[in-house]
CSV table of C-alpha atoms in Angstrom, one decimal:
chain,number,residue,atom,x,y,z
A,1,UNK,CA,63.3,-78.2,-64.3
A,2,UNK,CA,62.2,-78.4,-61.0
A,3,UNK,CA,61.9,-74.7,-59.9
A,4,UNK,CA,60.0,-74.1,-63.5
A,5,UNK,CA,57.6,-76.7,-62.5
A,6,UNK,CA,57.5,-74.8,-58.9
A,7,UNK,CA,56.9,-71.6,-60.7
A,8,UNK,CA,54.2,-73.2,-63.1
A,9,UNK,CA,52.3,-74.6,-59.8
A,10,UNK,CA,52.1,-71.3,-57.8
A,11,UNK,CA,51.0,-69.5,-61.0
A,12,UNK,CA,48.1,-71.6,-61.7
A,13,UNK,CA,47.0,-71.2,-58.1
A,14,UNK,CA,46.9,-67.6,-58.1
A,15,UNK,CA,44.9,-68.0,-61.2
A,16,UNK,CA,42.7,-70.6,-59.3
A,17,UNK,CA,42.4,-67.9,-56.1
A,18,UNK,CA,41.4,-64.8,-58.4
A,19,UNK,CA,39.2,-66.8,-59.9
A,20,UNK,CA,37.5,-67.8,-56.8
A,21,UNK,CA,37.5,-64.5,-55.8
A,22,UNK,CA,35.9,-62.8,-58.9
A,23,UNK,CA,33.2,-65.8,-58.7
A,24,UNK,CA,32.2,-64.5,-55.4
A,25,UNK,CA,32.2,-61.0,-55.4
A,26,UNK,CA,30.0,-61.4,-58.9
A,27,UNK,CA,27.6,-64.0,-56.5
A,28,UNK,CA,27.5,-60.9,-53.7
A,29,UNK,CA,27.2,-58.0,-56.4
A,30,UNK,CA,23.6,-60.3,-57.9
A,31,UNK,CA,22.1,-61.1,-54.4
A,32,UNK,CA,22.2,-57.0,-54.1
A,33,UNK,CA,20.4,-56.6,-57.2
A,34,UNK,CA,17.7,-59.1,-56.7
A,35,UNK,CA,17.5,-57.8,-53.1
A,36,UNK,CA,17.0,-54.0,-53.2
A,37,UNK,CA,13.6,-54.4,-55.5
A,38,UNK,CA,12.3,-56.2,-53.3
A,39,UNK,CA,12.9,-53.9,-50.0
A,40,UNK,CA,11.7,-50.9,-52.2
A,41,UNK,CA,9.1,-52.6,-53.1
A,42,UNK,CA,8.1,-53.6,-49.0
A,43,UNK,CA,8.9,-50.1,-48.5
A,44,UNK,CA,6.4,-48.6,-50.4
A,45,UNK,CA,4.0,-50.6,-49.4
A,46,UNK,CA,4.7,-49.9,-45.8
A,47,UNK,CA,4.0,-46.0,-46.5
A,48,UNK,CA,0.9,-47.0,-48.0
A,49,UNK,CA,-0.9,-48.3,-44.9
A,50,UNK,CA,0.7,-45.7,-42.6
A,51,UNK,CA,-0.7,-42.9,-44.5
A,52,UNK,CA,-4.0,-44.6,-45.2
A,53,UNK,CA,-4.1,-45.8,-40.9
A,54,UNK,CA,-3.8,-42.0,-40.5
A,55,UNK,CA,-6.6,-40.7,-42.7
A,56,UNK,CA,-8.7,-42.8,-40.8
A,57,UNK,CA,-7.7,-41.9,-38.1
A,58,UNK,CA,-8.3,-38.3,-39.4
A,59,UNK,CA,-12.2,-38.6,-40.4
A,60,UNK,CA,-12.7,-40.8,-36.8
A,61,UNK,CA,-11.2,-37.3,-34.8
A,62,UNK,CA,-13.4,-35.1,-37.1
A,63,UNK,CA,-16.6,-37.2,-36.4
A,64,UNK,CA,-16.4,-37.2,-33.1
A,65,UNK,CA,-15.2,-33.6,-32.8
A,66,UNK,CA,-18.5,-33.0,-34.7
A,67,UNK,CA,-20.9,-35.1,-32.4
A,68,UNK,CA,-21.4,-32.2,-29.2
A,69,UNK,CA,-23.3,-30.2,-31.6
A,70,UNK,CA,-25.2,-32.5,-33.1
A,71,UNK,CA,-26.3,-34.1,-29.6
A,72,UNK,CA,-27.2,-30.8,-28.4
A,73,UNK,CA,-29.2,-29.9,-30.8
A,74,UNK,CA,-31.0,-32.8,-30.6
A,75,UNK,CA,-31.3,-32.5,-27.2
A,76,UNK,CA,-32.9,-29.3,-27.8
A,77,UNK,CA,-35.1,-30.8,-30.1
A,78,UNK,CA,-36.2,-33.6,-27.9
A,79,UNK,CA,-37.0,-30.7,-25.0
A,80,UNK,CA,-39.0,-28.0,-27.0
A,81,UNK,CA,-41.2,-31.2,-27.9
A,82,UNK,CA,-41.8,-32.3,-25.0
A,83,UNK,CA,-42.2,-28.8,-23.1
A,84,UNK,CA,-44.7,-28.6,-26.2
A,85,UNK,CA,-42.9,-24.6,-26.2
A,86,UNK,CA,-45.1,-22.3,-29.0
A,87,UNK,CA,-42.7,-23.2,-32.0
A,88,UNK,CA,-44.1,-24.0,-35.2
A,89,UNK,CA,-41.6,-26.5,-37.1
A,90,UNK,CA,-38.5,-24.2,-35.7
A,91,UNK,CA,-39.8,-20.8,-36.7
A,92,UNK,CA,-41.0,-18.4,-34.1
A,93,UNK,CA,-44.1,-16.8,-33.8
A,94,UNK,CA,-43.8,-13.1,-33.8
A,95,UNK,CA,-47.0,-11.8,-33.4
A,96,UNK,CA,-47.1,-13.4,-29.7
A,97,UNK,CA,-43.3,-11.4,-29.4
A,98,UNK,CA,-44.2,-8.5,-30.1
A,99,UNK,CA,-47.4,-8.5,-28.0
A,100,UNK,CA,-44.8,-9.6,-24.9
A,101,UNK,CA,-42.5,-6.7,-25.7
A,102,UNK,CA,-44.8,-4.4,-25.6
A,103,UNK,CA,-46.7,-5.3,-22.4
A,104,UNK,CA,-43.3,-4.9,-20.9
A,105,UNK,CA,-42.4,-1.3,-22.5
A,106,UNK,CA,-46.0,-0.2,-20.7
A,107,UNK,CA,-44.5,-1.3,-17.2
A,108,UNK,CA,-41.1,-0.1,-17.7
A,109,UNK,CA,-43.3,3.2,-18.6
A,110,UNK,CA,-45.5,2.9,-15.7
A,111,UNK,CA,-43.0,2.2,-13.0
A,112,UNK,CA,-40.5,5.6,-14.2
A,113,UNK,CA,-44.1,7.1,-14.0
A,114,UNK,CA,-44.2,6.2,-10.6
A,115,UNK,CA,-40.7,7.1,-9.3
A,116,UNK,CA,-41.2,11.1,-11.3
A,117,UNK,CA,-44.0,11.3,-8.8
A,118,UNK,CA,-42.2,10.3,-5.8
A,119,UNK,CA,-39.3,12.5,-6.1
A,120,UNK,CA,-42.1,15.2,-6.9
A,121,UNK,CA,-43.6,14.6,-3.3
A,122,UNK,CA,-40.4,14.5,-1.4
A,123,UNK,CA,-39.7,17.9,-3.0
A,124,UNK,CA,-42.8,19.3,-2.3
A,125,UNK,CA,-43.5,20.7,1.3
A,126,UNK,CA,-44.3,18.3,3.9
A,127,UNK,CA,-48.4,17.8,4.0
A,128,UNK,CA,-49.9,18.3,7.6
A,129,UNK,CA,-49.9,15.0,9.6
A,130,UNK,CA,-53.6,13.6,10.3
A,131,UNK,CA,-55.7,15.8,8.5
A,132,UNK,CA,-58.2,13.7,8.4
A,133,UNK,CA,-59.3,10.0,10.1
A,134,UNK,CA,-58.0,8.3,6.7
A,135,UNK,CA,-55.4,10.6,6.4
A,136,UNK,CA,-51.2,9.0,6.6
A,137,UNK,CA,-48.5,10.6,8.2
A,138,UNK,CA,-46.0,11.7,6.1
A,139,UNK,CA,-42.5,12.7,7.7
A,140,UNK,CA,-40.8,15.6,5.9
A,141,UNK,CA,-37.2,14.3,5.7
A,142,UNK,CA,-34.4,16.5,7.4
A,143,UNK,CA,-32.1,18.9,4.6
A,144,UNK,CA,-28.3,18.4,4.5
A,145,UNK,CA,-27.2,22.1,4.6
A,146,UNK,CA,-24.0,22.3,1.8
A,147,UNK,CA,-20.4,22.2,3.5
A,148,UNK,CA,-19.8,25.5,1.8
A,149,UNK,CA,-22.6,27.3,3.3
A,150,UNK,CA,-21.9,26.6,6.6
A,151,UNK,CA,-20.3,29.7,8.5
A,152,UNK,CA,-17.6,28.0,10.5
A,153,UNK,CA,-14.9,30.1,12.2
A,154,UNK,CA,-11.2,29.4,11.9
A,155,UNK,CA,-9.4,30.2,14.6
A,156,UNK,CA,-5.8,31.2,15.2
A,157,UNK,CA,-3.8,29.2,17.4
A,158,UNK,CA,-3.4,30.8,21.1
A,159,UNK,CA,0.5,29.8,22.0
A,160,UNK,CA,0.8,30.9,26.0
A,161,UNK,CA,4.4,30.3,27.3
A,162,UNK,CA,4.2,30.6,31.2
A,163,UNK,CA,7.2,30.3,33.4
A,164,UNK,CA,7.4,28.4,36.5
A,165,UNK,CA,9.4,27.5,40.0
A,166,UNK,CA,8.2,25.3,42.7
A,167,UNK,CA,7.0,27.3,45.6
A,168,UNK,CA,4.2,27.7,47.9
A,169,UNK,CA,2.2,29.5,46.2
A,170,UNK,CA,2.8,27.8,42.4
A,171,UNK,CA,-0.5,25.4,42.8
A,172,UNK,CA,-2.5,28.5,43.3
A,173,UNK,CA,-1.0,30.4,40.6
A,174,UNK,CA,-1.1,27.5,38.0
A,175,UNK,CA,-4.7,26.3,39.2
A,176,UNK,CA,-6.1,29.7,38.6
A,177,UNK,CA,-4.6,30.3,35.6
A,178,UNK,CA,-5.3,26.5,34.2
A,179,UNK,CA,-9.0,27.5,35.3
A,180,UNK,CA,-9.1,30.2,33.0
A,181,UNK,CA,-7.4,28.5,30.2
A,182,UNK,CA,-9.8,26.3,30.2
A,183,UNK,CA,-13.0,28.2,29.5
A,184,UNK,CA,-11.0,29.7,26.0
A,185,UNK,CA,-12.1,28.2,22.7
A,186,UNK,CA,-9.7,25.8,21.2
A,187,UNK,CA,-6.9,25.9,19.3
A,188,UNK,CA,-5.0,26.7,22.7
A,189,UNK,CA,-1.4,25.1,23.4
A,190,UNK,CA,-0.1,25.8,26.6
A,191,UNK,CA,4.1,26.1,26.8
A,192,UNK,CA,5.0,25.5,30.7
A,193,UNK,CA,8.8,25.7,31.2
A,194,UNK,CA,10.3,25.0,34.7
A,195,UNK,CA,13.5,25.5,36.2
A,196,UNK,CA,15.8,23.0,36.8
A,197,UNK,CA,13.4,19.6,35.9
A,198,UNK,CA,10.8,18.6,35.7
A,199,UNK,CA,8.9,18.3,39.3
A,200,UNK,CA,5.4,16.0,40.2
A,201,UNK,CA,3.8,18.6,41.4
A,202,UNK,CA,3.9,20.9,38.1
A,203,UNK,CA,3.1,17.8,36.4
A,204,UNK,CA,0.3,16.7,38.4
A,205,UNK,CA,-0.9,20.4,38.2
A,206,UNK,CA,-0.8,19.8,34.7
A,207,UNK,CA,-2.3,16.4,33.6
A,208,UNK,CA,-5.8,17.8,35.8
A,209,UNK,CA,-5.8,21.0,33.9
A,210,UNK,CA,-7.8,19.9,31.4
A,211,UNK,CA,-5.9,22.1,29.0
A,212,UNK,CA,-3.8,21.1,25.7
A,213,UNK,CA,0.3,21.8,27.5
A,214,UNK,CA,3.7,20.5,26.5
A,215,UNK,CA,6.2,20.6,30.0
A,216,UNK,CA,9.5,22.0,28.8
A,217,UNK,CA,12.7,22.6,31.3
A,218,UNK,CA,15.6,25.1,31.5
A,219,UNK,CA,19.1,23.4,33.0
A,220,UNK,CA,20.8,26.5,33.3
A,221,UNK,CA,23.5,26.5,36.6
A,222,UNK,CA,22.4,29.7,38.2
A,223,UNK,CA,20.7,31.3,41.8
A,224,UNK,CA,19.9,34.2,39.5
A,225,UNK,CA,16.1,34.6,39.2
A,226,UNK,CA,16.1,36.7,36.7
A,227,UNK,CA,18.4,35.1,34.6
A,228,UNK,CA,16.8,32.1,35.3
A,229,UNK,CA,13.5,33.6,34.3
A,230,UNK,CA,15.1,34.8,31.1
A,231,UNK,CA,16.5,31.2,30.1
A,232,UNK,CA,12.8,30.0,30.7
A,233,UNK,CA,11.2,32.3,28.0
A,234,UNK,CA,14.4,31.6,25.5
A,235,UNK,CA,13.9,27.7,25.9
A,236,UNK,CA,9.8,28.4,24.8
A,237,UNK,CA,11.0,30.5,22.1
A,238,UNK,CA,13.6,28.1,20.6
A,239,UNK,CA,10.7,25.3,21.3
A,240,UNK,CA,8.6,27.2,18.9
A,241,UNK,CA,11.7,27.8,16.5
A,242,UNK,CA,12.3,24.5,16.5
A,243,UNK,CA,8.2,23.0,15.6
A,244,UNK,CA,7.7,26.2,13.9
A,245,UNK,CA,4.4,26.6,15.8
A,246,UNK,CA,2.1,28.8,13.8
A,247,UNK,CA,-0.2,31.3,16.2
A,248,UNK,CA,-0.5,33.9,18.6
A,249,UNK,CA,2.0,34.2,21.4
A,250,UNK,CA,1.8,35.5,24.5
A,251,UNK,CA,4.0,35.1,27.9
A,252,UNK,CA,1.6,34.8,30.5
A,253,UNK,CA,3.2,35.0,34.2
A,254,UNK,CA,1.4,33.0,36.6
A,255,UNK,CA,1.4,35.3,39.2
A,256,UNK,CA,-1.4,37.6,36.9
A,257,UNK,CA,-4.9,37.3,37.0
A,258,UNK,CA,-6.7,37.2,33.8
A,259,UNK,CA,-10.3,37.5,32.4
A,260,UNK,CA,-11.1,34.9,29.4
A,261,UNK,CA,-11.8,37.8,26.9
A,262,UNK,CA,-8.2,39.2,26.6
A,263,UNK,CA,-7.4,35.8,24.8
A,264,UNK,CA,-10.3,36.0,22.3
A,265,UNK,CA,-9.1,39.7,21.9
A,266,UNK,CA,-5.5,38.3,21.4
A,267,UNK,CA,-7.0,36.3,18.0
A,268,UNK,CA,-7.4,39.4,16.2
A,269,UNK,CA,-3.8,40.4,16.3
A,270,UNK,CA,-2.5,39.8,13.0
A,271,UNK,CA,1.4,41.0,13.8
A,272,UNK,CA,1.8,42.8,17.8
A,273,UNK,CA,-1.0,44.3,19.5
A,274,UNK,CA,-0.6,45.6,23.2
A,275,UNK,CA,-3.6,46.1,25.7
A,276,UNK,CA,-3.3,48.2,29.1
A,277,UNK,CA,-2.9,46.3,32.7
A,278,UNK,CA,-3.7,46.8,35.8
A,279,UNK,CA,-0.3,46.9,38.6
A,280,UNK,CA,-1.0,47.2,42.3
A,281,UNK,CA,1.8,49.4,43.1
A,282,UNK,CA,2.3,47.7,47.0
A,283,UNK,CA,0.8,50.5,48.8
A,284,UNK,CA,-2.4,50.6,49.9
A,285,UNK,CA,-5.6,50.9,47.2
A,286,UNK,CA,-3.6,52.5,45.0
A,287,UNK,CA,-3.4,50.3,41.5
A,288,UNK,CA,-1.6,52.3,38.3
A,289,UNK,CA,-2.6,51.8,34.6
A,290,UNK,CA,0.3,50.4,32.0
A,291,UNK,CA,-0.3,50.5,28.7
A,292,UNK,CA,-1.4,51.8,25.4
A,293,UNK,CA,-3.5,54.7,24.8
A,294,UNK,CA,-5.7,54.1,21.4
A,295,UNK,CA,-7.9,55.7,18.9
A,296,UNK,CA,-9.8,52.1,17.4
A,297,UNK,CA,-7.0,49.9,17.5
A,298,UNK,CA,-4.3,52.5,16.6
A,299,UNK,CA,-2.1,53.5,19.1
A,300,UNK,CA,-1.2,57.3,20.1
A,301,UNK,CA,0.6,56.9,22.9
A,302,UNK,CA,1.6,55.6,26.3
A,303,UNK,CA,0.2,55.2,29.7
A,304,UNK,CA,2.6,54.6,32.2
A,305,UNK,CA,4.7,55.7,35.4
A,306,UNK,CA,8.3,56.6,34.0
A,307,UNK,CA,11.1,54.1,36.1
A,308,UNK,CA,14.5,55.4,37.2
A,309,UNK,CA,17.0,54.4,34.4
A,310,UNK,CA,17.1,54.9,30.7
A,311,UNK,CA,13.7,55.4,29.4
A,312,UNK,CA,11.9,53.0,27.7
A,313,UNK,CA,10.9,53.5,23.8
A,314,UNK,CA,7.6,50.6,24.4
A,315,UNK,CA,6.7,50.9,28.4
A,316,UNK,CA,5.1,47.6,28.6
A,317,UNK,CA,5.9,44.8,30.2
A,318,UNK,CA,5.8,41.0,29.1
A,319,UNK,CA,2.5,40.6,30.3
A,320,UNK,CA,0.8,43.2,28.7
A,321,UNK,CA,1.3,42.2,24.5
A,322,UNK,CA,1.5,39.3,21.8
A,323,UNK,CA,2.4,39.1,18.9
A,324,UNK,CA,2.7,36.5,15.2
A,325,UNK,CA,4.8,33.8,16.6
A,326,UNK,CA,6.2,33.5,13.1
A,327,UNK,CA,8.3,36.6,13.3
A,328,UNK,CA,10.1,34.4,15.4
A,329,UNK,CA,10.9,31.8,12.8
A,330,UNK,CA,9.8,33.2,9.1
A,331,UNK,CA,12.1,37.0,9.0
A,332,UNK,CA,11.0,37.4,5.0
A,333,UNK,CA,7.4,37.2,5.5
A,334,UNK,CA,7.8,40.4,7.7
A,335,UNK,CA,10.5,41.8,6.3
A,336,UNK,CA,12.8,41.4,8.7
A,337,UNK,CA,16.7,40.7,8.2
A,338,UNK,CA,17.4,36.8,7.9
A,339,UNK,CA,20.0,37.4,10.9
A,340,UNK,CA,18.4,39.0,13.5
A,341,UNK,CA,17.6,36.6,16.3
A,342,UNK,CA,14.8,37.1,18.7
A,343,UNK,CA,15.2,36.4,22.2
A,344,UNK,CA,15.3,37.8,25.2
A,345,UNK,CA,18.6,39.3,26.5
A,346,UNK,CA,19.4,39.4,30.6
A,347,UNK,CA,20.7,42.7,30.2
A,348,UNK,CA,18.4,45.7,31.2
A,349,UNK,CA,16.7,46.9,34.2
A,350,UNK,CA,13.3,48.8,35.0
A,351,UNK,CA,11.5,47.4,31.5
A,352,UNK,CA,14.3,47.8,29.3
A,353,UNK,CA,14.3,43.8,28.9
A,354,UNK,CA,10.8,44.0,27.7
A,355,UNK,CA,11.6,47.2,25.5
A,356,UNK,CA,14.5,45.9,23.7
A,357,UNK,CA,12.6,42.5,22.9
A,358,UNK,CA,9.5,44.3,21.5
A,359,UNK,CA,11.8,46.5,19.1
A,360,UNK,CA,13.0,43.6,17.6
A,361,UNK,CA,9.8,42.7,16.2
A,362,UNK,CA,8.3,46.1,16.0
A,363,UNK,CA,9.5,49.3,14.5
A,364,UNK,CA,7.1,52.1,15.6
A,365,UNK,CA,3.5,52.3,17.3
A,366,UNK,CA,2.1,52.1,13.4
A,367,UNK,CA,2.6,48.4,13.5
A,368,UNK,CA,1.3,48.2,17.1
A,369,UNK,CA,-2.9,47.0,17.5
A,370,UNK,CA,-4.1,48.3,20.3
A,371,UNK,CA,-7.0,46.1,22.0
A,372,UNK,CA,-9.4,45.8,22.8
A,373,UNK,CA,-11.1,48.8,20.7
A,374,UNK,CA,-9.9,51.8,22.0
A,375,UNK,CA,-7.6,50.2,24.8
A,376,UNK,CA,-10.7,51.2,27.1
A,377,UNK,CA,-11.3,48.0,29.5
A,378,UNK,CA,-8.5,46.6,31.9
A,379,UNK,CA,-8.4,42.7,31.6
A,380,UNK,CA,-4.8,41.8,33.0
A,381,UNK,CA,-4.3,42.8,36.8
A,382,UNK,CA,-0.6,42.9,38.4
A,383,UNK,CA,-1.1,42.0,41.7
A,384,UNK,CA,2.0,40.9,44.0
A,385,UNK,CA,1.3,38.8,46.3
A,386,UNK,CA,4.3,36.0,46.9
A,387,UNK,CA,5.3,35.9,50.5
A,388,UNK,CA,9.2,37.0,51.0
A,389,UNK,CA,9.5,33.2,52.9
A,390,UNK,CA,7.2,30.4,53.3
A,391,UNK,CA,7.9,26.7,54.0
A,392,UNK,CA,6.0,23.8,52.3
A,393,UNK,CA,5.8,19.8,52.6
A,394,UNK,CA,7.3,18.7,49.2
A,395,UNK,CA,4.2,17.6,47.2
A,396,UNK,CA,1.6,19.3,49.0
A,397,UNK,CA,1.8,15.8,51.5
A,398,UNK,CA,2.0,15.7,54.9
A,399,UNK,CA,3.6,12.2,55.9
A,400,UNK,CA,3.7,13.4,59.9
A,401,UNK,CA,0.9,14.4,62.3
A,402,UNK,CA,0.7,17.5,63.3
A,403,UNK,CA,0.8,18.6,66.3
A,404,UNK,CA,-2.8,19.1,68.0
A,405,UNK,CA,-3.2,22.9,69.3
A,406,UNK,CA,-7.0,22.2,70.2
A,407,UNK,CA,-6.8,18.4,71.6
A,408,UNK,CA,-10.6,16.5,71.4
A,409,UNK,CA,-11.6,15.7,74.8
């Protein structure tokens, strides 16, 4: 009896809890219901007065975005009345415009009028100054000749290689030939090679020349003068190689005396021309003619005064031509092979040196110019006049007194 009333009791309180429970969740599930109408309903409202706060604010942006244009023009307004300008209730009065326009097309008229006539005067020829007392001055103004009408020579580039040594006698030598270097018309580049360096004196010789030079040297460890000689003229002839100097080039020894015209004569070689020279044999008044004998500028034969030895197939010596100093560094534009080196060789006596250089560039007298025309003036003399021995102060400077011979009393 007692557990059934136990089991009676705990049933009607589990009864008691679900019904408590089912009471509450049904209070919870209505205050939902009456709750969600009324937030929709504060929603919508909501939406309402944000979309109506931005319309306004809409129409307030476009009214003031508006107002520039109306202030200006009633700015405008407000001025033209004032300025009192010739408007008639905003409509402008074109007769008055046209009348304007075309007072201005008569002085647009009248001043191209004006300029016709000047350019008309300054092309007509200059009217005599002071005619008259009321008469003006009128300065004819000075023509600019065209650049292609001017007759302007172009001149070939003068490439003179002379070989040097100090010595006594070099200041003299290089003076007088400097001198006469001088007086040619430019393009003239002046190639002066000494043996073994470079010394002051050549230098000094040669910044007071007055003439466009490059100082070259030639190291070579000999006593031989001639082959030092012939290392001089290969070192100007690589030089040129090297810079591929474009012009006429001739091996001028110091030691010759030269007139100024067989240089200007030398600009109309256009491959190897040859000219005849003057040699003071070394006995007395007697001076023997080397050289080219021509008909114009061709060359028939030779002048000369046959050395012991093998003969010579051009009996000239270095002196006495010149030639295209691009033979030297461009073999196809003359035809020549792409192989054959020009320079001067040490081997050879009595001219052959000379000889065997010039048939290298040459093949026969046909491609020989003789000048000037008909080889018939001398302007290259041979005179030998070096001392066998002659001391010097180094630098031309004398840092002792000399003894007096005539004492001042």
């Amino acid at each position: 009896m007692v557990s059934s009333r136990r089991n009676t009791g705990a049933i009607q309180r589990d009864g008691s809890v679900r019904d408590w429970l089912k009471s509450a969740w049904a209070a919870i599930l209505s205050q939902r219901h009456t709750r969600s109408p009324e937030r929709s309903k504060s929603r919508g409202l909501s939406c309402k007065r944000l979309s109506f706060h931005l319309f306004v604010c809409f129409m307030v942006g476009i009214f003031i975005g508006f107002m520039p244009f109306f202030s200006v023009d009633v700015s405008q307004k407000i001025v033209s009345e004032n300025g009192r300008l010739p408007f008639d209730e905003g409509v402008v009065d074109r007769g008055m415009v046209d009348s304007k326009v075309k007072e201005l097309e008569t002085i647009v008229v009248e001043k191209e009028v004006d300029i016709i006539d000047d350019s008309v005067v300054e092309e007509s020829p200059p009217v005599p100054a002071m005619l008259d007392d009321e008469a003006d001055f009128v300065e004819a103004s000075p023509e600019i000749p065209d650049i292609n009408d001017l007759d302007i020579p172009v001149r070939k580039l003068l490439i003179i290689v002379t070989i040097t040594t100090v010595r006594p006698q070099q200041a003299y030598y290089l003076n007088r030939l400097a001198h006469v270097l001088k007086t040619v018309q430019s393009p003239l580049l002046w190639l002066v090679v000494e043996w073994p360096d470079q010394s002051f004196e050549t230098a000094e010789i040669l910044r007071s020349s007055g003439v466009m030079y490059r100082h070259l040297i030639c190291r070579k460890n000999t006593t031989s003068v001639r082959k030092i000689a012939v290392c001089q003229r290969n070192s100007a002839i690589y030089h040129i190689k090297k810079h591929r100097l474009d012009g006429i080039m001739h091996f001028a020894d110091e030691e010759r005396s030269y007139m100024g015209d067989v240089f200007e004569e030398m600009r109309k070689i256009r491959r190897f021309g040859a000219w005849p020279i003057a040699i003071h044999t070394g006995i007395k008044y007697r001076v023997v003619l080397e050289g080219p004998i021509c008909k114009g500028s061709r060359v028939t034969g030779w002048n000369t005064v046959q050395k012991k030895g093998a003969a010579r197939r051009f009996p000239i010596g270095f002196s006495g031509f010149a030639f295209n100093s691009t033979m030297l560094w461009d073999p196809q534009r003359w035809n020549r092979p792409p192989m054959d080196s020009v320079i001067v060789h040490s081997g050879g006596r009595g001219g052959l040196q000379e000889s065997r250089f010039i048939e290298k560039l040459v093949k026969n007298e046909r491609q020989v110019e003789g000048l000037p025309e008909d080889c018939n003036r001398v302007m290259v003399w041979n005179f030998n006049l070096e001392p066998p021995r002659l001391n010097y102060p180094s630098g031309w400077s004398l840092y002792n007194n000399l003894d007096s011979i005539i004492p001042v009393t």
